[in-house]
PDB file of C-alpha atoms in Angstrom:
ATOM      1  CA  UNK F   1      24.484 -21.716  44.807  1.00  0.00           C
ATOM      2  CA  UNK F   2      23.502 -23.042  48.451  1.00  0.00           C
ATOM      3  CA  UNK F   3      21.108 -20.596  48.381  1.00  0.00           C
ATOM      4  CA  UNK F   4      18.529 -17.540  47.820  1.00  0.00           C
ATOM      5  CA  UNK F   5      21.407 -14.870  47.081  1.00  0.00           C
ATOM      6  CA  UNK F   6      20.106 -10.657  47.131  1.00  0.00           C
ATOM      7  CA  UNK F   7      22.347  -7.840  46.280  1.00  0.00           C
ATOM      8  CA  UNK F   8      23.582  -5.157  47.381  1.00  0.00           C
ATOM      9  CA  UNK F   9      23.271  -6.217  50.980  1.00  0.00           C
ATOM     10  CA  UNK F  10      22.461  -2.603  51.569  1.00  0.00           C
ATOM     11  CA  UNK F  11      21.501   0.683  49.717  1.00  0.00           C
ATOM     12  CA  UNK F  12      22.008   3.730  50.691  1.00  0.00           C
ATOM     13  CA  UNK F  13      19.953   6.552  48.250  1.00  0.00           C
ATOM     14  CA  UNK F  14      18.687   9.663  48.006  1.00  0.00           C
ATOM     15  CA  UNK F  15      15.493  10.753  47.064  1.00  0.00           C
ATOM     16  CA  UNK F  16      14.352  11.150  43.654  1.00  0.00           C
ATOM     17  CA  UNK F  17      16.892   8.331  42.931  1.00  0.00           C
ATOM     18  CA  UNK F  18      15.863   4.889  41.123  1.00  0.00           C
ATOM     19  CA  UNK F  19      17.256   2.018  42.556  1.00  0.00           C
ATOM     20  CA  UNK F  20      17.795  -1.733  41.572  1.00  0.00           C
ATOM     21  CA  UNK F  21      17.501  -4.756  43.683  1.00  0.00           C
ATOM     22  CA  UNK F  22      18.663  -7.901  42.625  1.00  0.00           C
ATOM     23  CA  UNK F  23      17.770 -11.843  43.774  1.00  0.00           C
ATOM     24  CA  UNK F  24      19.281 -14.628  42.663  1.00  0.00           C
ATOM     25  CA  UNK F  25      17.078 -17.554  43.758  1.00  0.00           C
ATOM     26  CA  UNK F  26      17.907 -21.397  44.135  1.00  0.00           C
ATOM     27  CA  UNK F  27      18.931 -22.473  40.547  1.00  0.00           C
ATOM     28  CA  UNK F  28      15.789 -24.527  39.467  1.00  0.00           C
ATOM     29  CA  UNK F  29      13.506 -23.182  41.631  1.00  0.00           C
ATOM     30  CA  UNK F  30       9.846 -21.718  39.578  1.00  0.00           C
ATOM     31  CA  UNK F  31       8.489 -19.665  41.873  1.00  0.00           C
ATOM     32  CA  UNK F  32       9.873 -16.117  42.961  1.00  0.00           C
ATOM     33  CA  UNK F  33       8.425 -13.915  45.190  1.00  0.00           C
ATOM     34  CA  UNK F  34       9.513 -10.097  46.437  1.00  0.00           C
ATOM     35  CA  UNK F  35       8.798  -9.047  49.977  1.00  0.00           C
ATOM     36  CA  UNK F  36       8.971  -6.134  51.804  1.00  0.00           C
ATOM     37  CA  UNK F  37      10.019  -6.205  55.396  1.00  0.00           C
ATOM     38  CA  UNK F  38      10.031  -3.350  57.976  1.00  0.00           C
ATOM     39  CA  UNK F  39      11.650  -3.413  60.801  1.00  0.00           C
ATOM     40  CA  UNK F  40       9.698  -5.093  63.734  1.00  0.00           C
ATOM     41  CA  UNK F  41       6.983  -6.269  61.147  1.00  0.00           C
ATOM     42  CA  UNK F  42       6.356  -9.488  59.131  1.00  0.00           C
ATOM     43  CA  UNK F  43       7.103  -9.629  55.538  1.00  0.00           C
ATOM     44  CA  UNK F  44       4.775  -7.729  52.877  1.00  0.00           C
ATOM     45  CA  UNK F  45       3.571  -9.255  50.049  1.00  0.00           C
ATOM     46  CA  UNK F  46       4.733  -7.911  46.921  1.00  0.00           C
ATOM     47  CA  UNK F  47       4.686  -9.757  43.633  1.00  0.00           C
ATOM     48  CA  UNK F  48       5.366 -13.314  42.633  1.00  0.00           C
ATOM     49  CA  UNK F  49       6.709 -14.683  39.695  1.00  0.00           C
ATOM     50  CA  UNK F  50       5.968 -18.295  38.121  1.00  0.00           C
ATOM     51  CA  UNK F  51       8.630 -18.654  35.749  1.00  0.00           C
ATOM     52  CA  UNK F  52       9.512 -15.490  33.985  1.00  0.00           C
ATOM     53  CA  UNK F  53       5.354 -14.825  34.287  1.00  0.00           C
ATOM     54  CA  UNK F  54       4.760 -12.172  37.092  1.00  0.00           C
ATOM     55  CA  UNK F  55       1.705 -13.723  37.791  1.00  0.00           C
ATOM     56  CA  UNK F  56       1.127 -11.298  40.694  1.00  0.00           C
ATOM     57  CA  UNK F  57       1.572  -7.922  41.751  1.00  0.00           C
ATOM     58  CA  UNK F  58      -0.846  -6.558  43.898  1.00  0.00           C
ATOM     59  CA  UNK F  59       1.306  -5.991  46.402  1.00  0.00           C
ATOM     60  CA  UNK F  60       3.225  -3.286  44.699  1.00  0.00           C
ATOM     61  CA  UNK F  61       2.410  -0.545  46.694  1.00  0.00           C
ATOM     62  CA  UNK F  62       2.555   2.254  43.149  1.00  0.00           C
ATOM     63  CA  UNK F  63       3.316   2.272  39.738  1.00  0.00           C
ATOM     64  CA  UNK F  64       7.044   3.157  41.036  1.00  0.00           C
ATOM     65  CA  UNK F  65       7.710  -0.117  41.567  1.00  0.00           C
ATOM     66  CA  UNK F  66       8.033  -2.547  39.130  1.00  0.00           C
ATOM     67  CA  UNK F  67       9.952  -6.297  38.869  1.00  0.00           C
ATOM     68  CA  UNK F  68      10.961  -8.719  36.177  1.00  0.00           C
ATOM     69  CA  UNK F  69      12.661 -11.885  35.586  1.00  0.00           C
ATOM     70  CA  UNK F  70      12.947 -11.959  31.764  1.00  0.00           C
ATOM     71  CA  UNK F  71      14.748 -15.244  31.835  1.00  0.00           C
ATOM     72  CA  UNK F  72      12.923 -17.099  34.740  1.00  0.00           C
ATOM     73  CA  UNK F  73      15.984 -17.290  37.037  1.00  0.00           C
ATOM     74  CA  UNK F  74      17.203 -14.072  38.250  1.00  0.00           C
ATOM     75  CA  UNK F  75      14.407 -11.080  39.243  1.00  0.00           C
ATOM     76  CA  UNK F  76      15.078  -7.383  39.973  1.00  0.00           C
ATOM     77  CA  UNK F  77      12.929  -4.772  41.688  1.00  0.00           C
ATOM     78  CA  UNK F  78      13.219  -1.477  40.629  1.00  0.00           C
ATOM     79  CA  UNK F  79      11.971   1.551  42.868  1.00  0.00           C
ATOM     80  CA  UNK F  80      11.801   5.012  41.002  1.00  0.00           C
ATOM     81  CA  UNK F  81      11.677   8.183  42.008  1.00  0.00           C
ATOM     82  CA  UNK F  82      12.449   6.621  45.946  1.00  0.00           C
ATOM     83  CA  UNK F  83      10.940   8.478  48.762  1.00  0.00           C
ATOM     84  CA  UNK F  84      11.542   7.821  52.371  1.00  0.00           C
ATOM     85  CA  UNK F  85       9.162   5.991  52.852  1.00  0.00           C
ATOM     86  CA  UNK F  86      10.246   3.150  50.740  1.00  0.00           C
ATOM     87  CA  UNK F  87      13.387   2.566  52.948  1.00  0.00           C
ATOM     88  CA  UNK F  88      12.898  -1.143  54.638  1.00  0.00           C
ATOM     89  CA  UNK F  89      14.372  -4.413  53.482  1.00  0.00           C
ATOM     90  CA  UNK F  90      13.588  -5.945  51.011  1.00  0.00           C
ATOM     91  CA  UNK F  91      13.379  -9.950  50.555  1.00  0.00           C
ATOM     92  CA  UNK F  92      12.991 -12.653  47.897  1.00  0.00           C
ATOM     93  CA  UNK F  93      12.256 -15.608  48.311  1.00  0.00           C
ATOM     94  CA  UNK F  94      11.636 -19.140  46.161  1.00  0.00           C
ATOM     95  CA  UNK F  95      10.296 -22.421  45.978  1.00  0.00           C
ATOM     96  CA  UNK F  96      10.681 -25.082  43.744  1.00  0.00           C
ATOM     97  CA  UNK F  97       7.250 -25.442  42.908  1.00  0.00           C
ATOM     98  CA  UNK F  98       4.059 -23.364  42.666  1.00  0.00           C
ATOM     99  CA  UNK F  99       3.225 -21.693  45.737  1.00  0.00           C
ATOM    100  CA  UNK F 100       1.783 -24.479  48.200  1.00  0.00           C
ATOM    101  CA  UNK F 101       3.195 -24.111  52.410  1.00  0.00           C
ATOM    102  CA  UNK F 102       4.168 -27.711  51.626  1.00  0.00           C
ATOM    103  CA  UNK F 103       6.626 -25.952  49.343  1.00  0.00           C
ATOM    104  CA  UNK F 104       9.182 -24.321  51.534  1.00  0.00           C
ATOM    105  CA  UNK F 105       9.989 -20.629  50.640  1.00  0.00           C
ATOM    106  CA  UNK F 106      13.640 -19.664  50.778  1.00  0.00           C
ATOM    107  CA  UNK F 107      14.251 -16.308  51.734  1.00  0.00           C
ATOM    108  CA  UNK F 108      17.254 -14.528  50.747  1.00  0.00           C
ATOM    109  CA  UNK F 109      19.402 -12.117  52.854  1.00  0.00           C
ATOM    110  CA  UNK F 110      17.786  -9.105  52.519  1.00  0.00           C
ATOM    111  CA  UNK F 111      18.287  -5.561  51.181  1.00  0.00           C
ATOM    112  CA  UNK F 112      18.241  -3.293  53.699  1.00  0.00           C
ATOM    113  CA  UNK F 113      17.551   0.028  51.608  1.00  0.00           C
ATOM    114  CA  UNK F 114      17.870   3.375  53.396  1.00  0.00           C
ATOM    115  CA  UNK F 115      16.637   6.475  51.611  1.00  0.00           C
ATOM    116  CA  UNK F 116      17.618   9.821  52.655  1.00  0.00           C
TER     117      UNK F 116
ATOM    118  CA  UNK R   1      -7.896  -3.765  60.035  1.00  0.00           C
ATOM    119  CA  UNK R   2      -4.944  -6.186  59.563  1.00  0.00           C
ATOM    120  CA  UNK R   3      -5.704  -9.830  57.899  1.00  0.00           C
ATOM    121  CA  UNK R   4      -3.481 -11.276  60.642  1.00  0.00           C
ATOM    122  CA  UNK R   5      -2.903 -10.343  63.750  1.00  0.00           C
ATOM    123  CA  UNK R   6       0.327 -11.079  66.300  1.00  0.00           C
ATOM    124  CA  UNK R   7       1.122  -9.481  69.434  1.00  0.00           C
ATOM    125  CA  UNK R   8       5.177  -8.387  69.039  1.00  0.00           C
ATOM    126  CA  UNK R   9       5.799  -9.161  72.381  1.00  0.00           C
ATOM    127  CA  UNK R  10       9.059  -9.647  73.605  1.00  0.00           C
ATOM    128  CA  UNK R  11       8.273 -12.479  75.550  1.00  0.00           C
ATOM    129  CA  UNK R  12      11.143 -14.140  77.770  1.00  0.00           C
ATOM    130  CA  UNK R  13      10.773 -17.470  79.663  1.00  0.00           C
ATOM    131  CA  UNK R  14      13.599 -19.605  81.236  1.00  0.00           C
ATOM    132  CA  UNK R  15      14.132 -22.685  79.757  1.00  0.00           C
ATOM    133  CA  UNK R  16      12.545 -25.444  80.004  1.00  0.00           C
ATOM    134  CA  UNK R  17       9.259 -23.679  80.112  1.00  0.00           C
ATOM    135  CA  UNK R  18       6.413 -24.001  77.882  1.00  0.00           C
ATOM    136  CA  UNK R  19       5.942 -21.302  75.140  1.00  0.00           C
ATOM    137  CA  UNK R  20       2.437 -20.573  73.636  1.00  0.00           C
ATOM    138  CA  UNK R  21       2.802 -18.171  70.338  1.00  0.00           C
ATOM    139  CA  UNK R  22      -0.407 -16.806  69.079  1.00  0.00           C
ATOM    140  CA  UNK R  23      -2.351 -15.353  65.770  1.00  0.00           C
ATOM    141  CA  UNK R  24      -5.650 -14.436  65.289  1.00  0.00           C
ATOM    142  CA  UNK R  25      -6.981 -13.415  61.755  1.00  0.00           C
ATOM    143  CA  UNK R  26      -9.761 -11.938  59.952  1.00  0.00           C
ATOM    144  CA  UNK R  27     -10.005 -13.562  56.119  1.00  0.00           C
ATOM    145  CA  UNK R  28     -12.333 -16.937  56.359  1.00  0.00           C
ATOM    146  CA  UNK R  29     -10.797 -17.798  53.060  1.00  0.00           C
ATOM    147  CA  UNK R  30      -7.509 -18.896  54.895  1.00  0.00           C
ATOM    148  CA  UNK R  31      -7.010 -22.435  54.851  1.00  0.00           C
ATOM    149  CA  UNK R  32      -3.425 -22.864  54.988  1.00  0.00           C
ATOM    150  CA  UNK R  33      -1.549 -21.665  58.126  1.00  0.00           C
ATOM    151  CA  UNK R  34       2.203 -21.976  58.351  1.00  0.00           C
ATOM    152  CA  UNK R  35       4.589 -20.816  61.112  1.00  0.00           C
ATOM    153  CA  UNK R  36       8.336 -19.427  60.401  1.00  0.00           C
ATOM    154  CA  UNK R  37      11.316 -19.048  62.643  1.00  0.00           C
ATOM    155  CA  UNK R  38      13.412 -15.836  62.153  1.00  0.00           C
ATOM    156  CA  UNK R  39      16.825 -15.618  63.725  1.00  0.00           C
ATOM    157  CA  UNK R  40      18.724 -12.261  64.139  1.00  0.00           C
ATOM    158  CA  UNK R  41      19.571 -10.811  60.824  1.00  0.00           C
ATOM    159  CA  UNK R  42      18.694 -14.098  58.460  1.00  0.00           C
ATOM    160  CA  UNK R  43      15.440 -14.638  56.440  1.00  0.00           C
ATOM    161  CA  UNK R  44      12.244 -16.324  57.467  1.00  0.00           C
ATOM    162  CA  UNK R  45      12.511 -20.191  57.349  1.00  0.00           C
ATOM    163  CA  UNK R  46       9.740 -22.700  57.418  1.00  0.00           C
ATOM    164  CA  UNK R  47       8.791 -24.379  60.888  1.00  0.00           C
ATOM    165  CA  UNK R  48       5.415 -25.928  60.292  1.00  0.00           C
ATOM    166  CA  UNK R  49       2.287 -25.857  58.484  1.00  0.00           C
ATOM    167  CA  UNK R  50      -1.292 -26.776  59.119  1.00  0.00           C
ATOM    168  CA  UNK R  51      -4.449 -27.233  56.377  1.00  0.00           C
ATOM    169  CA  UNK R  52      -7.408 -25.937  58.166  1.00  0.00           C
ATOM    170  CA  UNK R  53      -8.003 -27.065  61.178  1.00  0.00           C
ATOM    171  CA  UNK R  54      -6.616 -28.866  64.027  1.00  0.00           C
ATOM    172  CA  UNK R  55      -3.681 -30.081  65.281  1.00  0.00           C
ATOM    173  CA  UNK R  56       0.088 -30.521  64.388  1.00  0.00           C
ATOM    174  CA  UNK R  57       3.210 -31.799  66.255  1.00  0.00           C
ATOM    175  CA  UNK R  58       6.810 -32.152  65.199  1.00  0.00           C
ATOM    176  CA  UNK R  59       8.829 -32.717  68.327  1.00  0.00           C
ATOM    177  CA  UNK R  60       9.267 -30.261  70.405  1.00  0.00           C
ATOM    178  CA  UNK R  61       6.387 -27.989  68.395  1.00  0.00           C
ATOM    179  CA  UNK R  62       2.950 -28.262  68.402  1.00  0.00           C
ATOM    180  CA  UNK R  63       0.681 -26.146  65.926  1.00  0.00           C
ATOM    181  CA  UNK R  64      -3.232 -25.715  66.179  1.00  0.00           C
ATOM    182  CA  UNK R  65      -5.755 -24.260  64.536  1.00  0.00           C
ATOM    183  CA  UNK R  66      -9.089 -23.144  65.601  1.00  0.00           C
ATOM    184  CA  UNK R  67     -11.094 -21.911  62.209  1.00  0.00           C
ATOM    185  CA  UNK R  68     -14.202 -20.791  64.451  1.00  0.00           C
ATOM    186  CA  UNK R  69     -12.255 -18.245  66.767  1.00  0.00           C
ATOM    187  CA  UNK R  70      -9.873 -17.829  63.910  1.00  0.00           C
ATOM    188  CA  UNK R  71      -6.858 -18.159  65.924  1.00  0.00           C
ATOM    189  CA  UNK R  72      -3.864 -19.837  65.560  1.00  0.00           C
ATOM    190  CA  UNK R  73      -0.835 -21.596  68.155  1.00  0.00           C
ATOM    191  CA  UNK R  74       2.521 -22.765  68.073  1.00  0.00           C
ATOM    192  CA  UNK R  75       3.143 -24.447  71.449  1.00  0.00           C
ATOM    193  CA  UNK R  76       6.961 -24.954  72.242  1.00  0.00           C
ATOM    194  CA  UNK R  77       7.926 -27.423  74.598  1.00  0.00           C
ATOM    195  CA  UNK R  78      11.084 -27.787  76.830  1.00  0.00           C
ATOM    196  CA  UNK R  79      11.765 -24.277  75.609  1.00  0.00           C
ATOM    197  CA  UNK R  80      15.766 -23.886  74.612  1.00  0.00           C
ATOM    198  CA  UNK R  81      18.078 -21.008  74.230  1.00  0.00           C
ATOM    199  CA  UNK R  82      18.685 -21.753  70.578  1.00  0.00           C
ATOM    200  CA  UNK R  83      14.599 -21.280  70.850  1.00  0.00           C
ATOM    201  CA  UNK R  84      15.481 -17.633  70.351  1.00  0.00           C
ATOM    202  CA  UNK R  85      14.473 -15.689  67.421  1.00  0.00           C
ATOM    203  CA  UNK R  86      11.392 -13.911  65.662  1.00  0.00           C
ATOM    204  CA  UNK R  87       8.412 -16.305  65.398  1.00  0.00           C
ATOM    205  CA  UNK R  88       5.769 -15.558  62.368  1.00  0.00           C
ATOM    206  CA  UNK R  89       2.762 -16.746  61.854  1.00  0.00           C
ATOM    207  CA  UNK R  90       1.618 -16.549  57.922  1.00  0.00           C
ATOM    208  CA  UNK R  91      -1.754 -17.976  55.851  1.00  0.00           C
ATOM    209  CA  UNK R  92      -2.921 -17.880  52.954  1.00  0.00           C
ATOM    210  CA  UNK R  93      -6.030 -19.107  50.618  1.00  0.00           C
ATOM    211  CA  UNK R  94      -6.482 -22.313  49.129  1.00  0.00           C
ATOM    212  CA  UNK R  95      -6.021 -20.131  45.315  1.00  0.00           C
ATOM    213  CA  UNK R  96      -4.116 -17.093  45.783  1.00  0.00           C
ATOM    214  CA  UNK R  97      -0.626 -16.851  45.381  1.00  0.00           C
ATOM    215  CA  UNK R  98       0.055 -14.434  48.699  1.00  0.00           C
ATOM    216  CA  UNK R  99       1.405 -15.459  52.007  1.00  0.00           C
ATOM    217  CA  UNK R 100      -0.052 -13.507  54.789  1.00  0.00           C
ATOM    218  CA  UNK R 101       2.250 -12.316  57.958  1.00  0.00           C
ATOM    219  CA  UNK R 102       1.805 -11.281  61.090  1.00  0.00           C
ATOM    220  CA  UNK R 103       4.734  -8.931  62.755  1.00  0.00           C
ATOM    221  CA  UNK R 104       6.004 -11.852  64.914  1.00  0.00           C
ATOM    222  CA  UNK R 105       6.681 -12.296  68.261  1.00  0.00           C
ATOM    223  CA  UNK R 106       9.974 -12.327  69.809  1.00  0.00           C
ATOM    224  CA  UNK R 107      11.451 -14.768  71.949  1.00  0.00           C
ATOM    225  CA  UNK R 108      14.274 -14.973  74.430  1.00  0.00           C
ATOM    226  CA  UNK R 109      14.678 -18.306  76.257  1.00  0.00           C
ATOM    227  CA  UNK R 110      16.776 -17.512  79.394  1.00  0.00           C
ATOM    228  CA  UNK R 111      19.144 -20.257  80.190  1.00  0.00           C
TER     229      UNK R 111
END
Protein backbone atom coordinates (compact mmCIF):
# COMPACT_ATOMS: atom_id res chain seq x y z
CA UNK A 1 0.00 0.00 0.00
CA UNK A 2 1.10 3.84 -0.23
CA UNK A 3 1.26 3.70 3.19
CA UNK A 4 1.21 3.02 7.17
CA UNK A 5 -2.57 1.74 7.20
CA UNK A 6 -4.41 1.43 11.20
CA UNK A 7 -7.80 0.08 11.76
CA UNK A 8 -10.64 0.77 12.95
CA UNK A 9 -10.21 4.48 12.47
CA UNK A 10 -12.08 4.73 15.71
CA UNK A 11 -13.29 2.61 18.74
CA UNK A 12 -15.81 3.19 20.69
CA UNK A 13 -15.83 0.63 24.09
CA UNK A 14 -16.92 0.14 27.24
CA UNK A 15 -15.16 -0.64 30.17
CA UNK A 16 -14.11 -3.97 31.14
CA UNK A 17 -14.02 -4.58 27.32
CA UNK A 18 -10.73 -5.90 25.41
CA UNK A 19 -10.06 -4.28 22.39
CA UNK A 20 -7.84 -4.88 19.22
CA UNK A 21 -5.91 -2.42 17.23
CA UNK A 22 -4.54 -3.22 14.09
CA UNK A 23 -1.44 -1.56 11.80
CA UNK A 24 -0.56 -2.48 8.69
CA UNK A 25 2.85 -0.88 8.02
CA UNK A 26 4.73 -0.15 4.63
CA UNK A 27 5.18 -3.66 3.05
CA UNK A 28 9.01 -4.24 3.60
CA UNK A 29 9.50 -2.05 6.19
CA UNK A 30 11.51 -3.94 9.67
CA UNK A 31 10.84 -1.78 12.16
CA UNK A 32 7.32 -1.22 13.90
CA UNK A 33 6.63 0.86 16.56
CA UNK A 34 3.13 1.58 18.70
CA UNK A 35 2.47 5.03 20.05
CA UNK A 36 0.17 6.49 22.14
CA UNK A 37 -1.05 9.97 21.48
CA UNK A 38 -3.31 12.20 23.66
CA UNK A 39 -4.85 14.87 22.60
CA UNK A 40 -2.70 18.13 22.74
CA UNK A 41 0.44 15.93 23.62
CA UNK A 42 3.31 14.35 21.60
CA UNK A 43 3.34 10.74 20.90
CA UNK A 44 4.17 8.09 23.80
CA UNK A 45 6.46 5.56 23.40
CA UNK A 46 5.14 2.22 23.53
CA UNK A 47 6.85 -0.83 22.11
CA UNK A 48 8.84 -1.48 18.99
CA UNK A 49 9.16 -4.35 16.99
CA UNK A 50 12.31 -5.44 14.77
CA UNK A 51 10.91 -7.97 12.66
CA UNK A 52 8.41 -10.15 14.36
CA UNK A 53 11.00 -9.57 17.65
CA UNK A 54 9.29 -7.04 20.09
CA UNK A 55 12.48 -5.92 21.01
CA UNK A 56 10.90 -3.26 23.27
CA UNK A 57 8.19 -2.63 25.51
CA UNK A 58 8.78 -0.46 28.20
CA UNK A 59 6.47 1.78 27.24
CA UNK A 60 3.50 -0.37 27.91
CA UNK A 61 2.01 1.36 30.55
CA UNK A 62 0.54 -2.47 32.43
CA UNK A 63 0.44 -5.92 31.84
CA UNK A 64 -3.07 -5.05 30.04
CA UNK A 65 -1.47 -4.21 27.18
CA UNK A 66 0.23 -6.38 25.09
CA UNK A 67 1.34 -6.38 21.02
CA UNK A 68 2.56 -8.86 18.47
CA UNK A 69 3.49 -9.23 14.97
CA UNK A 70 3.85 -13.03 14.62
CA UNK A 71 4.68 -12.75 10.98
CA UNK A 72 6.86 -9.51 10.91
CA UNK A 73 4.41 -7.47 8.77
CA UNK A 74 1.22 -6.73 10.38
CA UNK A 75 1.16 -5.85 14.49
CA UNK A 76 -1.88 -5.60 16.81
CA UNK A 77 -2.26 -4.01 20.23
CA UNK A 78 -4.50 -5.45 22.45
CA UNK A 79 -5.89 -3.47 25.59
CA UNK A 80 -7.80 -5.69 28.22
CA UNK A 81 -9.95 -5.04 30.68
CA UNK A 82 -10.02 -1.03 29.11
CA UNK A 83 -10.53 1.68 31.58
CA UNK A 84 -11.03 5.28 30.78
CA UNK A 85 -8.14 6.16 31.03
CA UNK A 86 -6.77 4.29 28.14
CA UNK A 87 -9.00 6.28 25.66
CA UNK A 88 -6.42 8.41 23.29
CA UNK A 89 -5.18 7.51 19.84
CA UNK A 90 -3.25 5.30 19.17
CA UNK A 91 -0.39 5.31 16.32
CA UNK A 92 2.05 3.02 14.51
CA UNK A 93 4.49 3.82 12.82
CA UNK A 94 7.58 2.14 10.56
CA UNK A 95 10.77 2.44 9.02
CA UNK A 96 12.55 0.49 6.73
CA UNK A 97 15.43 -0.01 8.74
CA UNK A 98 16.44 -0.21 12.41
CA UNK A 99 15.53 2.71 14.29
CA UNK A 100 18.10 5.59 13.26
CA UNK A 101 16.23 9.60 12.70
CA UNK A 102 18.00 9.14 9.35
CA UNK A 103 15.34 6.47 8.95
CA UNK A 104 12.08 8.25 8.50
CA UNK A 105 9.16 6.88 10.68
CA UNK A 106 5.82 6.60 8.95
CA UNK A 107 3.01 7.12 11.05
CA UNK A 108 -0.24 5.69 10.34
CA UNK A 109 -3.71 7.32 10.74
CA UNK A 110 -4.46 6.79 14.05
CA UNK A 111 -6.99 5.03 16.30
CA UNK A 112 -8.81 7.27 18.08
CA UNK A 113 -10.21 4.88 20.96
CA UNK A 114 -12.90 6.25 23.27
CA UNK A 115 -13.80 4.24 26.35
CA UNK A 116 -16.88 4.82 28.20
CA UNK B 1 9.90 15.80 35.42
CA UNK B 2 9.39 15.36 31.64
CA UNK B 3 12.59 14.18 29.40
CA UNK B 4 11.53 16.87 26.91
CA UNK B 5 10.06 19.80 27.30
CA UNK B 6 7.82 22.13 24.65
CA UNK B 7 5.74 24.99 25.39
CA UNK B 8 2.08 24.13 23.47
CA UNK B 9 1.68 27.47 22.57
CA UNK B 10 -0.58 28.47 20.06
CA UNK B 11 1.61 30.78 18.54
CA UNK B 12 0.28 32.92 15.44
CA UNK B 13 2.50 35.19 13.27
CA UNK B 14 1.61 36.75 9.83
CA UNK B 15 3.46 35.59 7.15
CA UNK B 16 6.42 36.28 6.18
CA UNK B 17 7.66 36.46 9.69
CA UNK B 18 10.28 34.53 11.30
CA UNK B 19 9.22 31.55 13.54
CA UNK B 20 11.53 30.28 16.39
CA UNK B 21 10.12 26.71 17.84
CA UNK B 22 11.76 25.59 20.97
CA UNK B 23 12.69 22.31 23.26
CA UNK B 24 14.58 22.01 26.14
CA UNK B 25 15.37 18.51 27.70
CA UNK B 26 16.70 16.79 30.61
CA UNK B 27 18.48 13.20 29.47
CA UNK B 28 22.39 14.01 28.53
CA UNK B 29 22.28 10.72 26.77
CA UNK B 30 20.33 12.38 23.80
CA UNK B 31 22.31 12.69 20.84
CA UNK B 32 19.93 12.57 18.13
CA UNK B 33 17.33 15.38 17.84
CA UNK B 34 14.73 15.32 15.10
CA UNK B 35 11.83 17.72 14.44
CA UNK B 36 8.24 16.55 12.94
CA UNK B 37 5.49 18.47 11.28
CA UNK B 38 1.88 17.45 12.24
CA UNK B 39 -0.99 18.70 10.16
CA UNK B 40 -4.67 18.57 11.39
CA UNK B 41 -5.80 15.05 11.81
CA UNK B 42 -2.65 13.15 9.89
CA UNK B 43 0.38 11.49 11.62
CA UNK B 44 3.71 12.97 12.54
CA UNK B 45 6.09 13.26 9.49
CA UNK B 46 9.78 13.84 9.49
CA UNK B 47 11.12 17.55 8.97
CA UNK B 48 14.71 17.42 10.07
CA UNK B 49 17.22 15.88 12.17
CA UNK B 50 20.38 16.92 13.91
CA UNK B 51 23.39 14.52 15.61
CA UNK B 52 24.47 16.40 18.60
CA UNK B 53 25.24 19.55 18.24
CA UNK B 54 25.01 22.46 16.05
CA UNK B 55 23.48 23.59 13.22
CA UNK B 56 21.11 22.44 10.34
CA UNK B 57 19.40 24.16 7.35
CA UNK B 58 17.12 22.85 4.65
CA UNK B 59 15.58 25.84 2.96
CA UNK B 60 13.34 27.59 4.54
CA UNK B 61 14.24 25.59 8.11
CA UNK B 62 16.96 25.91 10.21
CA UNK B 63 17.57 23.42 13.23
CA UNK B 64 20.14 23.95 16.18
CA UNK B 65 21.26 22.37 18.91
CA UNK B 66 22.83 23.59 22.00
CA UNK B 67 23.96 20.26 24.17
CA UNK B 68 25.21 22.62 27.14
CA UNK B 69 21.77 24.46 27.78
CA UNK B 70 20.13 21.38 26.42
CA UNK B 71 17.85 23.16 24.21
CA UNK B 72 16.80 22.73 20.95
CA UNK B 73 15.37 25.24 17.68
CA UNK B 74 13.68 25.01 14.56
CA UNK B 75 13.87 28.49 12.99
CA UNK B 76 11.28 29.01 10.07
CA UNK B 77 11.88 31.53 7.66
CA UNK B 78 9.48 33.52 5.33
CA UNK B 79 6.83 31.86 7.45
CA UNK B 80 3.76 30.49 5.03
CA UNK B 81 0.20 29.59 5.60
CA UNK B 82 0.75 26.01 4.55
CA UNK B 83 3.41 26.57 7.64
CA UNK B 84 0.42 25.59 9.74
CA UNK B 85 0.28 22.56 11.78
CA UNK B 86 1.62 20.88 15.12
CA UNK B 87 5.43 21.14 15.33
CA UNK B 88 7.31 18.28 17.58
CA UNK B 89 10.38 18.16 18.70
CA UNK B 90 11.64 14.34 19.51
CA UNK B 91 15.35 12.73 20.65
CA UNK B 92 16.55 9.95 21.43
CA UNK B 93 19.97 8.04 22.54
CA UNK B 94 22.63 6.96 20.43
CA UNK B 95 21.37 2.90 21.64
CA UNK B 96 17.89 2.87 22.62
CA UNK B 97 15.22 2.15 20.45
CA UNK B 98 12.66 5.10 21.88
CA UNK B 99 11.89 8.38 20.30
CA UNK B 100 11.29 11.04 22.80
CA UNK B 101 8.36 13.85 22.22
CA UNK B 102 7.58 16.87 23.37
CA UNK B 103 3.63 18.01 23.20
CA UNK B 104 4.33 20.37 20.24
CA UNK B 105 3.66 23.67 19.54
CA UNK B 106 1.04 24.93 17.36
CA UNK B 107 1.28 27.20 14.61
CA UNK B 108 -1.01 29.44 12.63
CA UNK B 109 0.64 31.59 9.94
CA UNK B 110 -1.86 34.43 9.21
CA UNK B 111 -1.90 35.32 5.60
Amino acid sequence: GAGVSQSPRYKVTKRGQDVALRCDPISGHVSLYWYRQALGQGPEFLTYFNYEAQQDKSGLPNDRFSAERPEGSISTLTIQRTEQRDSAMYRCASSLFAPSPRETQYFGPGTRLLVL
Amino acid sequence: QKEVEQDPGPLSVPEGAIVSLNCTYSNSAFQYFMWYRQYSRKGPELLMYTYSSGNKEDGRFTAQVDKSSKYISLFIRDSQPSDSATYLCAMRTNTGNQFYFGTGTSLTVIP
